[in-house]
Coordinates of C-alpha atoms in Angstrom, one line a residue:
M222 CA -31.0 -5.4 -18.1
H223 CA -30.9 -7.1 -14.4
R224 CA -28.2 -10.0 -13.0
A225 CA -28.5 -11.6 -9.9
G226 CA -25.2 -12.5 -8.1
C227 CA -22.8 -10.8 -10.2
A228 CA -20.5 -7.7 -9.1
P229 CA -19.1 -7.7 -5.7
A230 CA -18.5 -4.5 -4.3
R231 CA -16.0 -2.7 -3.9
R232 CA -13.2 -1.2 -0.6
Q233 CA -14.4 2.1 0.2
P234 CA -12.5 5.2 1.8
A235 CA -13.7 6.1 4.4
G236 CA -17.5 7.5 4.3
A237 CA -17.6 7.6 0.6
G238 CA -20.6 5.3 -0.7
V239 CA -22.1 5.7 3.0
N240 CA -24.9 7.2 4.2
A241 CA -26.0 8.9 7.9
R242 CA -26.0 5.3 9.8
G243 CA -22.4 3.7 9.0
H244 CA -23.7 2.0 6.0
K245 CA -23.5 1.2 2.3
I246 CA -26.5 2.5 0.4
P247 CA -27.0 -0.2 -1.8
E248 CA -28.0 1.5 -5.0
S249 CA -24.3 2.6 -7.6
V250 CA -23.1 3.1 -10.9
L251 CA -21.0 0.9 -13.1
V252 CA -19.0 3.1 -15.9
V253 CA -17.6 1.3 -19.2
I254 CA -15.2 4.0 -20.1
H255 CA -14.4 3.8 -23.6
T256 CA -12.9 5.0 -26.9
P257 CA -14.8 5.8 -30.1
A258 CA -13.0 2.2 -31.7
L259 CA -14.5 0.6 -28.9
D260 CA -11.5 -0.1 -26.7
V261 CA -12.8 -0.1 -23.0
L262 CA -10.6 1.2 -20.0
L263 CA -10.7 -1.7 -17.4
I264 CA -9.2 -1.7 -14.4
E265 CA -7.1 -4.4 -12.1
R266 CA -8.3 -4.3 -8.5
A267 CA -6.0 -3.9 -5.2
D268 CA -8.4 -6.2 -3.2
K269 CA -8.6 -8.8 -6.0
P270 CA -4.9 -9.4 -8.3
G271 CA -5.5 -10.6 -11.0
Y272 CA -10.0 -9.8 -10.8
W273 CA -10.8 -6.9 -14.1
Q274 CA -13.2 -4.2 -14.3
S275 CA -14.8 -1.0 -14.9
V276 CA -15.4 1.8 -12.5
T277 CA -18.2 1.0 -10.1
G278 CA -19.2 2.6 -7.3
S279 CA -21.7 4.0 -4.1
K280 CA -23.6 6.8 -3.3
D281 CA -22.4 8.7 -1.6
R282 CA -26.1 9.8 -0.8
I283 CA -29.5 8.6 -1.0
D284 CA -30.6 12.0 -3.2
E285 CA -27.2 12.4 -4.6
P286 CA -27.8 12.3 -8.3
L287 CA -26.6 8.9 -10.7
A288 CA -24.2 11.7 -13.1
D289 CA -23.0 13.2 -10.4
T290 CA -22.0 9.6 -8.9
C291 CA -20.2 8.6 -12.0
V292 CA -18.4 12.0 -11.5
R293 CA -16.8 11.5 -9.5
E294 CA -16.1 8.4 -8.8
V295 CA -14.5 8.5 -12.6
A296 CA -12.2 11.1 -10.6
E297 CA -11.5 9.1 -7.9
E298 CA -10.8 6.4 -9.9
T299 CA -9.3 6.9 -13.0
G300 CA -8.3 10.6 -12.6
I301 CA -11.2 11.0 -15.7
V302 CA -12.3 14.2 -15.0
I303 CA -15.4 14.1 -16.9
G304 CA -16.9 18.2 -18.2
S305 CA -12.9 18.7 -18.7
P306 CA -12.4 20.4 -22.4
A307 CA -10.9 16.9 -23.2
V308 CA -14.1 14.7 -22.0
P309 CA -17.8 17.1 -22.1
A310 CA -20.6 16.4 -19.1
S311 CA -22.3 15.3 -22.8
A312 CA -19.5 12.2 -22.9
L313 CA -21.0 10.5 -20.1
R314 CA -24.1 8.7 -21.3
D315 CA -26.8 6.6 -19.1
W316 CA -28.2 3.5 -20.8
D317 CA -30.8 2.8 -18.7
L318 CA -29.9 -0.2 -17.9
A319 CA -30.1 -1.4 -14.7
N320 CA -28.0 -4.8 -12.1
V321 CA -30.1 -6.1 -9.7
Y322 CA -27.2 -8.6 -7.6
E323 CA -26.8 -10.4 -4.6
I324 CA -24.2 -8.5 -2.8
Y325 CA -21.4 -11.5 -1.2
P326 CA -22.1 -12.9 2.3
V327 CA -18.1 -11.0 3.0
W328 CA -19.5 -8.1 2.1
R329 CA -22.8 -7.9 4.2
H330 CA -21.4 -6.8 7.5
R331 CA -21.1 -2.9 5.2
Y332 CA -24.9 -2.4 4.8
A333 CA -28.1 -1.8 6.8
P334 CA -29.4 -5.2 8.5
G335 CA -31.3 -6.6 6.0
V336 CA -29.7 -5.8 2.7
T337 CA -28.8 -8.4 0.9
H338 CA -29.5 -6.3 -3.2
N339 CA -28.0 -3.1 -4.6
T340 CA -29.0 -1.6 -7.7
E341 CA -26.2 -1.0 -10.0
H342 CA -26.9 1.8 -12.5
V343 CA -24.8 1.1 -16.5
F344 CA -23.8 4.5 -18.2
G345 CA -20.9 4.5 -21.1
L346 CA -18.8 7.0 -21.1
T347 CA -16.3 7.8 -24.2
V348 CA -12.7 9.9 -24.5
P349 CA -10.1 10.0 -26.5
V350 CA -8.0 7.7 -27.6
G351 CA -4.8 8.8 -25.6
T352 CA -6.8 10.3 -22.8
A353 CA -4.4 9.2 -19.1
V354 CA -5.4 7.5 -16.8
T355 CA -3.9 7.7 -13.3
L356 CA -5.2 5.2 -10.8
N357 CA -6.1 5.3 -6.6
P358 CA -3.4 2.9 -5.8
R359 CA -5.3 1.9 -3.2
E360 CA -7.9 0.5 -4.6
H361 CA -6.4 -0.4 -8.5
L362 CA -3.0 -2.1 -9.8
R363 CA -3.2 -1.7 -13.0
H364 CA -5.2 -0.9 -16.0
Q365 CA -5.1 -2.1 -19.9
W366 CA -7.4 -0.6 -23.1
L367 CA -9.0 -3.3 -25.2
P368 CA -11.4 -4.2 -27.2
Y369 CA -14.3 -4.4 -26.1
R370 CA -15.0 -8.4 -26.9
E371 CA -11.6 -9.1 -25.1
A372 CA -12.7 -6.5 -22.2
A373 CA -15.8 -8.4 -21.8
D374 CA -14.3 -12.0 -21.0
R375 CA -11.0 -10.5 -18.8
C376 CA -14.2 -9.1 -16.6
F377 CA -14.5 -10.9 -14.0
S378 CA -18.1 -9.8 -12.9
P379 CA -20.7 -11.3 -15.6
S380 CA -22.4 -8.0 -15.2
N381 CA -19.9 -6.0 -16.2
A382 CA -18.9 -8.1 -19.2
E383 CA -22.8 -8.2 -19.8
A384 CA -22.4 -4.5 -20.0
I385 CA -19.5 -4.3 -21.9
L386 CA -21.1 -6.2 -24.8
H387 CA -24.4 -3.5 -25.0
L388 CA -21.4 -0.3 -26.0
P389 CA -21.2 -1.2 -30.1
R390 CA -25.1 -1.3 -30.0
L391 CA -25.1 1.3 -27.6
G392 CA -22.5 3.5 -29.0
A393 CA -24.3 3.3 -32.0
A394 CA -27.0 5.1 -31.2
A395 CA -24.9 7.4 -29.2
G396 CA -24.2 8.6 -33.1
F397 CA -20.1 8.5 -32.5
D398 CA -17.5 6.6 -35.0
R399 CA -16.7 3.5 -34.7

């Protein structure tokens, strides 16, 4: 899945996703967090109230494994700990999808000169119904669990919505009950 002009970069805590020269790394993850029944967690951006999305975030280091980026970003943004008894590491799946999109001009100053595109790798994370969510209030205002089609409709980012719509196929491939 390659898509142009989609999800904008999110506000980063100081130093996060920034290389040694002080520029954001133009490689990130999108993590679709869902229950076995395909209810999807969406979080509302603090810097853009009314904009709902899945967990996203840039690599902290160019050599950071993508799964490590997912673990870090999910914990920072939702308080969900991948690798805990409730959410084992095997619950995180690389969907082997990538969105390539143009970085909005308003955020290009965060990247090295000449960088205009970001590559976003898509993952799915299955969590039990009732999983507690603790938001980082600097980044997100509210959260909600929605059936996957409603979640896709609520996302402001077309690439995020498209990823969520892959959930029934990719979830079935992972072998969990719907």
